[in-house]
Short mmCIF file of C-alpha atoms and ligand atoms in Angstrom, two decimals:
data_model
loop_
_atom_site.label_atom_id
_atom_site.label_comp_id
_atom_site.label_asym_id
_atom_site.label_seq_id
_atom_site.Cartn_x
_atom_site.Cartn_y
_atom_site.Cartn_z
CA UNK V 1171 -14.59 8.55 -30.94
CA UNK V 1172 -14.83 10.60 -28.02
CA UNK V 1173 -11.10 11.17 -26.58
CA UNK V 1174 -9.54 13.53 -23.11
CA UNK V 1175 -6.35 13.92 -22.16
CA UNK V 1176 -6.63 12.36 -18.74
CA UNK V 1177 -2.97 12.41 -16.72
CA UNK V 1178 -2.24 10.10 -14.27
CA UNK V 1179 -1.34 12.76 -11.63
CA UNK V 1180 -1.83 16.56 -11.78
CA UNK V 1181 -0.81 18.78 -8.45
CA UNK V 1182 -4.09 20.42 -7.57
CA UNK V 1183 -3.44 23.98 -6.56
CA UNK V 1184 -6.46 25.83 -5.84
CA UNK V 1185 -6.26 27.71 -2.61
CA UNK V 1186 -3.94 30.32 -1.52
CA UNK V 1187 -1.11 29.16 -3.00
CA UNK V 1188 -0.73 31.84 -5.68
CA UNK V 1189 -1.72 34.44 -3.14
CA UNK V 1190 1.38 33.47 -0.48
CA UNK V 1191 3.75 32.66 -3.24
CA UNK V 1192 3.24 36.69 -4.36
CA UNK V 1193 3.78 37.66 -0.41
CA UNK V 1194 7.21 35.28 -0.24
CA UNK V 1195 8.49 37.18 -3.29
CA UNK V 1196 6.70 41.11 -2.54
CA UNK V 1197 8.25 40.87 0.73
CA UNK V 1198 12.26 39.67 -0.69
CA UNK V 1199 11.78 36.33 1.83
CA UNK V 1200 12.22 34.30 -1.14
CA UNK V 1201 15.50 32.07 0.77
CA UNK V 1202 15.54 29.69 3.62
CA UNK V 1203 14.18 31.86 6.04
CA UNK V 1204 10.90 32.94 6.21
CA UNK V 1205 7.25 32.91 7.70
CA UNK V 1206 6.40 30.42 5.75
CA UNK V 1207 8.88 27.75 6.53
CA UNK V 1208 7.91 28.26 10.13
CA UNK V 1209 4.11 28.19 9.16
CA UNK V 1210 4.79 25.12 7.43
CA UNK V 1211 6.93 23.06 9.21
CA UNK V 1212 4.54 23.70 12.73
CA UNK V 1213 1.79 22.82 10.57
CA UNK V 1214 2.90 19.34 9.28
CA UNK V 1215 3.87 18.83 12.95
CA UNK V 1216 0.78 19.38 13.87
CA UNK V 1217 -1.42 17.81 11.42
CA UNK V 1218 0.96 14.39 11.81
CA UNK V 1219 0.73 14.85 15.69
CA UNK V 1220 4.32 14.64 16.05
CA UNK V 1221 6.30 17.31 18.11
CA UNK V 1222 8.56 18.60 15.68
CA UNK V 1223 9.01 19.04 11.79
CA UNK V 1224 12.07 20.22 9.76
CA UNK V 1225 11.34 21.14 5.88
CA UNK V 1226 14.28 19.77 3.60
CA UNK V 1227 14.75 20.25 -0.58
CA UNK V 1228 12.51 16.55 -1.80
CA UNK V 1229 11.75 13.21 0.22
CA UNK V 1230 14.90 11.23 -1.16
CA UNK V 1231 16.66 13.99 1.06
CA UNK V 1232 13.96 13.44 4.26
CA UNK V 1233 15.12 9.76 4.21
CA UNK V 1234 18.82 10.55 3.78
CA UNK V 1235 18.60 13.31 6.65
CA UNK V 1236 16.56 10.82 9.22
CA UNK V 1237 18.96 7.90 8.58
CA UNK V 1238 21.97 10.39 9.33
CA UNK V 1239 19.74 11.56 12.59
CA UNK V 1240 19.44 7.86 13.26
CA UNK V 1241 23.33 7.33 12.82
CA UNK V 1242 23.38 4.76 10.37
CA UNK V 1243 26.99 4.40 9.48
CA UNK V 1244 29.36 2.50 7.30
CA UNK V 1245 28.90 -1.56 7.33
CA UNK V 1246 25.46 -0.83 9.54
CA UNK V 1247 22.77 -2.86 7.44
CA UNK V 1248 18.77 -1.60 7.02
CA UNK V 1249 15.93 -3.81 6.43
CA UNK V 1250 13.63 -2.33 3.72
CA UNK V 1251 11.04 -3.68 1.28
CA UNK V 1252 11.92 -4.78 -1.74
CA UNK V 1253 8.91 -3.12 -3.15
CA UNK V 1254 9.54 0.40 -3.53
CA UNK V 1255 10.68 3.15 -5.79
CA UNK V 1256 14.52 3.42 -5.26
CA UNK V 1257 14.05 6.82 -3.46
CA UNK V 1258 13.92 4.34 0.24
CA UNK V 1259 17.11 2.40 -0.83
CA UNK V 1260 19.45 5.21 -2.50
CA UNK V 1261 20.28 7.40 1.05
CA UNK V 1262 21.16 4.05 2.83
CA UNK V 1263 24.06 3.78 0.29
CA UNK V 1264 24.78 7.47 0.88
CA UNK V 1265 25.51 6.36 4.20
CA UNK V 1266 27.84 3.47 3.64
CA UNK V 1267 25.01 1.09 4.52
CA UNK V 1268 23.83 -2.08 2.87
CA UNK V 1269 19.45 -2.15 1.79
CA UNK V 1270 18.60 -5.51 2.87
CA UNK V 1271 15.56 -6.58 0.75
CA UNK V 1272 12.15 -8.15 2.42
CA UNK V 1273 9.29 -9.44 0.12
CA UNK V 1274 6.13 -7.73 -0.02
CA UNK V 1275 2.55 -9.58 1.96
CA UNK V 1276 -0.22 -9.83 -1.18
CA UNK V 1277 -2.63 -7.79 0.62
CA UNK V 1278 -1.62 -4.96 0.93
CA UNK V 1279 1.33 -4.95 -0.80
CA UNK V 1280 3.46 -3.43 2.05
CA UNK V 1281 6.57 -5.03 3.42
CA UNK V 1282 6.11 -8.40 4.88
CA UNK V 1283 6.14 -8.25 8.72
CA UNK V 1284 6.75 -12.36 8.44
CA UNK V 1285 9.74 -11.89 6.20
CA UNK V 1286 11.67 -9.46 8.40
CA UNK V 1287 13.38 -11.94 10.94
CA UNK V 1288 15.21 -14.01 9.01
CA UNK V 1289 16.77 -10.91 7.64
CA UNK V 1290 18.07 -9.56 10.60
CA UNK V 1291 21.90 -10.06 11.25
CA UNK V 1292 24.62 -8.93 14.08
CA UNK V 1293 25.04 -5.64 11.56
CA UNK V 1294 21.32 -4.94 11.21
CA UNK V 1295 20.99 -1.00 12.90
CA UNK V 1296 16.99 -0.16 11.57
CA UNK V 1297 14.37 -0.45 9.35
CA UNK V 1298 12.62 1.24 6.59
CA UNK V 1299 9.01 0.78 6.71
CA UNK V 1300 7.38 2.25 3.41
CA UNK V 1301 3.64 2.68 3.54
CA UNK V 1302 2.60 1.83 -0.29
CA UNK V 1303 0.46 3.57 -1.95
CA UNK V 1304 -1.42 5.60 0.52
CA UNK V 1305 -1.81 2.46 2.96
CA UNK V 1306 -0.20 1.80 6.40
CA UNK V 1307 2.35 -0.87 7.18
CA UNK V 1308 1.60 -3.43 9.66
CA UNK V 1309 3.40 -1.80 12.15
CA UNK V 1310 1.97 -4.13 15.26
CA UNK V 1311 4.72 -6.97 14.51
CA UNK V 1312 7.28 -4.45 13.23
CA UNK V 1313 7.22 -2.63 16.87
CA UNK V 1314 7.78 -6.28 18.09
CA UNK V 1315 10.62 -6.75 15.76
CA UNK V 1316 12.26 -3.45 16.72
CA UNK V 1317 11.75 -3.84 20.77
CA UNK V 1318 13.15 -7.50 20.72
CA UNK V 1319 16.40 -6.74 18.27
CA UNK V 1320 16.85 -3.11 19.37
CA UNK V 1321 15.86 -1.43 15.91
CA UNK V 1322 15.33 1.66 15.09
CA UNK V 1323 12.27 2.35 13.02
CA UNK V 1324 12.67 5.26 10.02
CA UNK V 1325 8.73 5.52 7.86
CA UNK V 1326 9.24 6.50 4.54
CA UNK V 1327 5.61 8.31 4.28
CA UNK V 1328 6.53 9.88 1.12
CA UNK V 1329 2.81 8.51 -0.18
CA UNK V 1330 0.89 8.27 2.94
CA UNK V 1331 0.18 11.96 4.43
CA UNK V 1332 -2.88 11.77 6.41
CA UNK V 1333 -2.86 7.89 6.39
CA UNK V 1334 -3.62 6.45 9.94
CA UNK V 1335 -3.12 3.18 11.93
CA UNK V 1336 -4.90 2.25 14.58
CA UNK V 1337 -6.05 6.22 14.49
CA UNK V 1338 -2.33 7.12 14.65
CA UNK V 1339 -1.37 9.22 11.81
CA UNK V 1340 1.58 7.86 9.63
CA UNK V 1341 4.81 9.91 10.60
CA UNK V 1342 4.09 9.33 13.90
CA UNK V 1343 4.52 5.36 14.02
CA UNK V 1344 8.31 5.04 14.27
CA UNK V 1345 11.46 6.72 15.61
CA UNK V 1346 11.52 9.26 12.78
CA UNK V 1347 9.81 9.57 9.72
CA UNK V 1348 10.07 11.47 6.13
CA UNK V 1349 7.81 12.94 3.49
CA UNK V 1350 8.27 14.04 0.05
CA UNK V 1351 6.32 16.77 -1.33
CA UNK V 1352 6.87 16.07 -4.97
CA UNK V 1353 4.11 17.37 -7.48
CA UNK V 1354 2.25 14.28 -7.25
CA UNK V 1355 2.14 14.03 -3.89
CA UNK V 1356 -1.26 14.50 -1.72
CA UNK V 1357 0.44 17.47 -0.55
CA UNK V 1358 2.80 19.36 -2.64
CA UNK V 1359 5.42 21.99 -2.67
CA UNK V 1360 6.97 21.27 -6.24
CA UNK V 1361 10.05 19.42 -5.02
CA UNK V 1362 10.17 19.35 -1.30
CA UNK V 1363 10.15 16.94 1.78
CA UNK V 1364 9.81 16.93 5.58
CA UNK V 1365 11.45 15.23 8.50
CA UNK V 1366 9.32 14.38 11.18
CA UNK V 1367 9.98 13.24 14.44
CA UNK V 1368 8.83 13.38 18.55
CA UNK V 1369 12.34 12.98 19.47
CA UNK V 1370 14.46 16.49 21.08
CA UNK V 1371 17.92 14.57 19.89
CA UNK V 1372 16.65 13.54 16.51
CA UNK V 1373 14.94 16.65 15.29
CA UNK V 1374 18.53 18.67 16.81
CA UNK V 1375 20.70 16.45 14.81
CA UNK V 1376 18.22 16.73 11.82
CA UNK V 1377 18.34 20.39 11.67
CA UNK V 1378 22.34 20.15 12.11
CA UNK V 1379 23.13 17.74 9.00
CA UNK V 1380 20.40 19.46 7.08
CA UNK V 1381 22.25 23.16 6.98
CA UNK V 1382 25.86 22.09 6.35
CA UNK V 1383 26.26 21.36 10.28
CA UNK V 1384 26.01 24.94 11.40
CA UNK V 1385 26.20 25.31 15.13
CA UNK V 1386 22.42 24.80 16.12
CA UNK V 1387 23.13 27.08 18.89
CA UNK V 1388 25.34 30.50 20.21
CA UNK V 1389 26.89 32.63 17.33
CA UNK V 1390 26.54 31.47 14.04
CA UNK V 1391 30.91 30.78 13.27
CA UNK V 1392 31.76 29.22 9.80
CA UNK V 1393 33.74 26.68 12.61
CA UNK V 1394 31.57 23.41 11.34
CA UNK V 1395 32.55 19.95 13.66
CA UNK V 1396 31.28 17.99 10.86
CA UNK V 1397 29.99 16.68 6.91
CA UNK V 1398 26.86 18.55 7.31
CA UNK V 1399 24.45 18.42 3.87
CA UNK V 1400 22.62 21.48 1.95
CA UNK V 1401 18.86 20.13 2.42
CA UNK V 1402 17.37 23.47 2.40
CA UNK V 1403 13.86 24.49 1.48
CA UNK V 1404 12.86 27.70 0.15
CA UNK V 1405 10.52 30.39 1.94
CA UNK V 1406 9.00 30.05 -1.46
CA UNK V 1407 7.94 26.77 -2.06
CA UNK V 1408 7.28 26.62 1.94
CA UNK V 1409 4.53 29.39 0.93
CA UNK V 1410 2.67 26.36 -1.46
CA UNK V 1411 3.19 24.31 1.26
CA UNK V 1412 1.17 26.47 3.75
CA UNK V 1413 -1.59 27.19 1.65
CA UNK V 1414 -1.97 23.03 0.51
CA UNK V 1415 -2.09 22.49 3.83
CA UNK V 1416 -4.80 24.58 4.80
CA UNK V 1417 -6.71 22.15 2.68
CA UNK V 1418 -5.19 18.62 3.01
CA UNK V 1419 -8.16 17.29 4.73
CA UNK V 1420 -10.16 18.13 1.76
CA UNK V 1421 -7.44 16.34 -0.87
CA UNK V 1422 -7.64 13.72 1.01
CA UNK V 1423 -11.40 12.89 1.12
CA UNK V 1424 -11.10 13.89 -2.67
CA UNK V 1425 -8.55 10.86 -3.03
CA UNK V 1426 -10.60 8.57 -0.94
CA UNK V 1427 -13.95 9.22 -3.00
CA UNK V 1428 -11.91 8.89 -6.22
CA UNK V 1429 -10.91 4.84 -4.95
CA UNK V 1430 -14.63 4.65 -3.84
CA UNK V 1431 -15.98 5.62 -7.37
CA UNK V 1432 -13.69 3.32 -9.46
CA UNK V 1433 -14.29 0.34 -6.84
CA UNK V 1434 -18.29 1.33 -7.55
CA UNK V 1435 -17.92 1.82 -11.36
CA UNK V 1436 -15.70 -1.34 -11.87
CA UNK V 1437 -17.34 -3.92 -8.87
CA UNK V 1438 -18.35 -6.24 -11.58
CA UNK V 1439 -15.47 -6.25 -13.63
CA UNK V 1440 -13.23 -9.36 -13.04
CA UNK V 1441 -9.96 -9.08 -12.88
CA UNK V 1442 -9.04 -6.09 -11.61
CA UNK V 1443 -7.88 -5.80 -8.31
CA UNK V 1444 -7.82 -2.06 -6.25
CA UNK V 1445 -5.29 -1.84 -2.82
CA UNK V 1446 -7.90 -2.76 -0.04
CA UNK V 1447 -8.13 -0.87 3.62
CA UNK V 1448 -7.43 -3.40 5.99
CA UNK V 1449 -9.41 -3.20 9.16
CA UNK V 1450 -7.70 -0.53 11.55
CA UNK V 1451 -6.06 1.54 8.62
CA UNK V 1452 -6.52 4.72 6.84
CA UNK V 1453 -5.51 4.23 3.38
CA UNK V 1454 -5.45 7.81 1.81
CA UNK V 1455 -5.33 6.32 -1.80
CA UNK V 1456 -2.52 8.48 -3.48
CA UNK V 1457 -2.82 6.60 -6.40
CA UNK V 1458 -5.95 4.33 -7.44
CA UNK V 1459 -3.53 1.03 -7.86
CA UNK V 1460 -4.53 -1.96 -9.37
CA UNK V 1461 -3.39 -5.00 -10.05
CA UNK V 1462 -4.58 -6.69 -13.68
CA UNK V 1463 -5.34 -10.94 -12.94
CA UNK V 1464 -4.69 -11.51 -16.84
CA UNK V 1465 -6.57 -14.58 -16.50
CA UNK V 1466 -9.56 -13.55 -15.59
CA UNK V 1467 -9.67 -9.90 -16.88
CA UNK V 1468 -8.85 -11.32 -20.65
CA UNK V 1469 -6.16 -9.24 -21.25
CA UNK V 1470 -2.62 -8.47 -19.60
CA UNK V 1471 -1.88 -5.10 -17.70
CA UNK V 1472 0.57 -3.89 -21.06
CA UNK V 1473 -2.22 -4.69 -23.28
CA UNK V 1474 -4.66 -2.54 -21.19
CA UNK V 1475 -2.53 0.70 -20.92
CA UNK V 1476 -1.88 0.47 -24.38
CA UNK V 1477 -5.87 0.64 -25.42
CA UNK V 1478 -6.26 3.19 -22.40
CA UNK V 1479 -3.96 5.21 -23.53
CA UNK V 1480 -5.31 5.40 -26.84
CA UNK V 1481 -8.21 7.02 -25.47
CA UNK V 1482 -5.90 9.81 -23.50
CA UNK V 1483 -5.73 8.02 -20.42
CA UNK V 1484 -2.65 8.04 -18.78
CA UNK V 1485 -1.20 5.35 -16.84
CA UNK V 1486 1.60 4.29 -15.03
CA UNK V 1487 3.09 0.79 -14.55
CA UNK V 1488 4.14 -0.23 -10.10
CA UNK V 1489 7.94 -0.03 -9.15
CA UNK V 1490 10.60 -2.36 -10.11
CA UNK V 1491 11.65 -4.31 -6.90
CA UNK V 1492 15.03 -3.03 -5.56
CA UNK V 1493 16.24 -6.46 -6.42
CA UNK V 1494 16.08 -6.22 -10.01
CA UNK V 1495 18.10 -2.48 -9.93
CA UNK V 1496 21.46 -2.48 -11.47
CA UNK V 1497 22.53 -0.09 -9.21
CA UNK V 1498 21.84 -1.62 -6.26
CA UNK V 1499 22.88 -4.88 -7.38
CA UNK V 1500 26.28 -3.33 -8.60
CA UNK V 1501 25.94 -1.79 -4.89
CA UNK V 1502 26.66 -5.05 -3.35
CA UNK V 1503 23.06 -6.35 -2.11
CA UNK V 1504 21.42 -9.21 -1.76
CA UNK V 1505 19.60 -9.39 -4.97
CA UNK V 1506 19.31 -13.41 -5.28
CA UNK V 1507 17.01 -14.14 -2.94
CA UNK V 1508 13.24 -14.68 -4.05
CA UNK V 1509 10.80 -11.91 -4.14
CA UNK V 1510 7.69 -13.19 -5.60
CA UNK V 1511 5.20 -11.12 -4.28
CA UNK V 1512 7.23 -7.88 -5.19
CA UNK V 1513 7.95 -9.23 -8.57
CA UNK V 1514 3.90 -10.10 -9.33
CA UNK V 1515 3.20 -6.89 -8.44
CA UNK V 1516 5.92 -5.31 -10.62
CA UNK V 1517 4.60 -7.46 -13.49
CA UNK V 1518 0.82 -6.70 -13.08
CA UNK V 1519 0.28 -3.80 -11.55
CA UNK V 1520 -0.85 0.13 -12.56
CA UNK V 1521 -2.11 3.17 -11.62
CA UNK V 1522 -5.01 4.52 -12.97
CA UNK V 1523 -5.53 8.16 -13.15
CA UNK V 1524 -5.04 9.71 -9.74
CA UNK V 1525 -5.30 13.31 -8.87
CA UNK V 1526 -7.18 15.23 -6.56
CA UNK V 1527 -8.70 17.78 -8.80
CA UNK V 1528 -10.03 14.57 -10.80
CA UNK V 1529 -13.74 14.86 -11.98
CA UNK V 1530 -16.63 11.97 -11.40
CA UNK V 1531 -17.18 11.97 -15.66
CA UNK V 1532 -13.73 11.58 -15.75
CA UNK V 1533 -13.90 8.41 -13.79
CA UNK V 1534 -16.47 7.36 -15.39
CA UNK V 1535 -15.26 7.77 -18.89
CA UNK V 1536 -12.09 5.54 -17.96
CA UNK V 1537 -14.21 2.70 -15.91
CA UNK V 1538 -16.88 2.47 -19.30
CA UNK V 1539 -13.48 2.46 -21.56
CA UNK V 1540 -11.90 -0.67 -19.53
CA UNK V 1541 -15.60 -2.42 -19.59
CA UNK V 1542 -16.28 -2.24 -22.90
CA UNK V 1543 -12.58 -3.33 -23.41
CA UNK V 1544 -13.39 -6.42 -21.35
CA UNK V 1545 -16.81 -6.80 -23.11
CA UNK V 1546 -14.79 -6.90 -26.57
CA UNK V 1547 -12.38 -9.84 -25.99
C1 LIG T 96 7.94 10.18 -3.94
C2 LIG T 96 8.66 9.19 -3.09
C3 LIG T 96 9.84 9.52 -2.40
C4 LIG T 96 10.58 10.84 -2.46
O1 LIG T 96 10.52 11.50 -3.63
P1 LIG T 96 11.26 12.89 -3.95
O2 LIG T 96 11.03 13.00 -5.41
O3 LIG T 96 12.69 12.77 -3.58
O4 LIG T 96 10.58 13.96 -3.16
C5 LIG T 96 10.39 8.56 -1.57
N1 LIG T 96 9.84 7.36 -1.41
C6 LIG T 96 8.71 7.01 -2.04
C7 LIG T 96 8.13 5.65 -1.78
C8 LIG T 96 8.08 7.90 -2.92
O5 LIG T 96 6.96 7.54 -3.55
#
């Protein structure tokens, strides 16, 4: 039996990386100052089209730092989907603040637009959009929300670099927005993150909390006004950064063709249903998520990671709604209302292998493995 060792999301490092890494250390810049962190954070700005970027330590940071920019405080509550990974709902309780959980829409898996209302209260200061996956919230009816209740609008585009709405790039389609750089990221720095923002008051008080609420301006006293954070990135990892930027474009395209190839390999398999790109959107694909229709595909979603992965293919099973998290329940939320769409997904869905660097016989060796799996039952 032919077997690989397929992984369900490598970092794919192949330009300069190595090259500026050796420069950060040769030249001792191996801290929180650097070239690189400049290089960096002007070239996320830039390639989200926002006016200003600030590099922070991982995206569960990003989030915490923009909700402090955004002065959520104590009692204030935030609208969020319930369909996440817990990274969007920890930094609100950081804060004091409550998650309020909205059901997911069953195309594209993103936080209902429809569901968002009836959520809102007298405490309600902002919400979390997440953009799933690699594709953008509906953000037409959320901007409608936002203007007629006054609410401040934080993207958690910890999955979606490069993703675009209406040929606006994600980051750039609320007040402020974050991104993680984690190793399976489209772009990655190891652990890192970014706040992103067009706002002069927001990116100020963002670079504030983020180094322990230093004066941002005049002689550098250790005088400090207020609880600032430690959310520093390294020169170092800031030196990956610039050199996976360089080529983002490219990991981006390489996503995209590896959703095209399993959509063309598996078209007549029943069952088995990809994220779609709804008309208007970018979806970058960060992961090639599916959701298994036991029904019709023969066999449930456990079943088929078990058999894939005794071929060495590596999957990974969709989030647990924030709902169904102890901690969050223990936290004080909501967590009886019902979430169907969020919990369907939860119970179905997985990602198939992923990465950049992946190879067309790759693909093809994991499509053949889950037709003649259907073919056998
Ligand atoms: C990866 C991710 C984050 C942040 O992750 P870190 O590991 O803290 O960098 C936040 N939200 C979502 C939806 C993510 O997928």
């Amino acid at each position: 039996m032919k077997k690989m060792h397929i992984p369900v999301c490598e970092p794919f490092l192949a330009g300069n990386e190595k090259k500026y890494v050796v420069e950060a250390l040769d030249t001792n810049w191996i801290s929180s100052r650097g070239k690189f962190i400049d290089q960096f954070e002007k070239a996320f700005a830039d390639f989200c089209e926002v006016k200003y970027a600030t590099s922070v330590s991982n995206g569960t940071n990003a989030i915490h730092l923009g909700l402090k920019a955004l002065d959520i405080r104590p009692g204030d509550e935030v609208i969020m989907p319930d369909f996440t990974m817990i990274c969007s709902a920890l930094p609100v309780c950081y804060l004091g603040a409550k998650p309020v959980f909205v059901d997911a829409e069953a195309e594209t898996w993103n936080i209902d637009p429809e569901g968002i209302e009836e959520k809102i209260t007298d405490k309600t200061k902002a919400i979390v959009v997440v953009h799933i996956y690699g594709h953008p919230c509906d953000m037409k009816p959320i901007w409608d929300i936002s203007r007629r209740y006054n609410l401040l609008i934080i993207e958690d585009a910890a999955e979606t670099h490069g993703a675009e709405y209406f040929g606006k790039k994600c980051g750039n389609l609320g007040d402020i927005a974050a991104f993680s750089f984690f190793a399976n990221k489209v772009v990655t720095t190891g652990e890192g993150g970014m706040v992103v923002t067009n706002s002069d008051k927001l990116i100020d008080r963002s670079r504030y909390y983020k180094d322990l609420c230093f004066p941002l301006s005049g002689e550098r006293t250790y005088f400090h006004e207020d609880i600032g954070f430690q959310y520093r990135l390294s020169n170092v990892q800031a030196a990956i950064g610039v050199a996976q930027i360089e080529n983002i474009n490219d990991y981006i395209e390489m996503r995209r063709n590896n959703n095209a190839l399993y959509a063309e390999f598996l078209n007549d398999v029943e069952g088995i249903k990809f994220q779609p790109e709804r008309k208007g959107c970018r979806n970058i694909y960060w992961m090639n998520a599916a959701v298994i229709d036991d029904d019709k595909f023969g066999i449930n979603r456990d079943r088929l990671m078990e058999k894939l992965s005794e071929f060495g293919i590596q999957t990974r099973k969709f989030f647990v709604p924030m709902h169904k998290q102890p901690a969050l329940q223990k936290y004080g939320c909501d967590c009886s209302a019902e979430y169907p769409i969020a919990n369907w997904l939860s119970d179905n869905g997985l990602y198939l292998p992923s990465g950049s660097g992946l190879k067309v016989d790759q693909i093809e060796f994991i499509c053949e493995k889950i037709k003649a799996m259907k073919r056998s039952i």
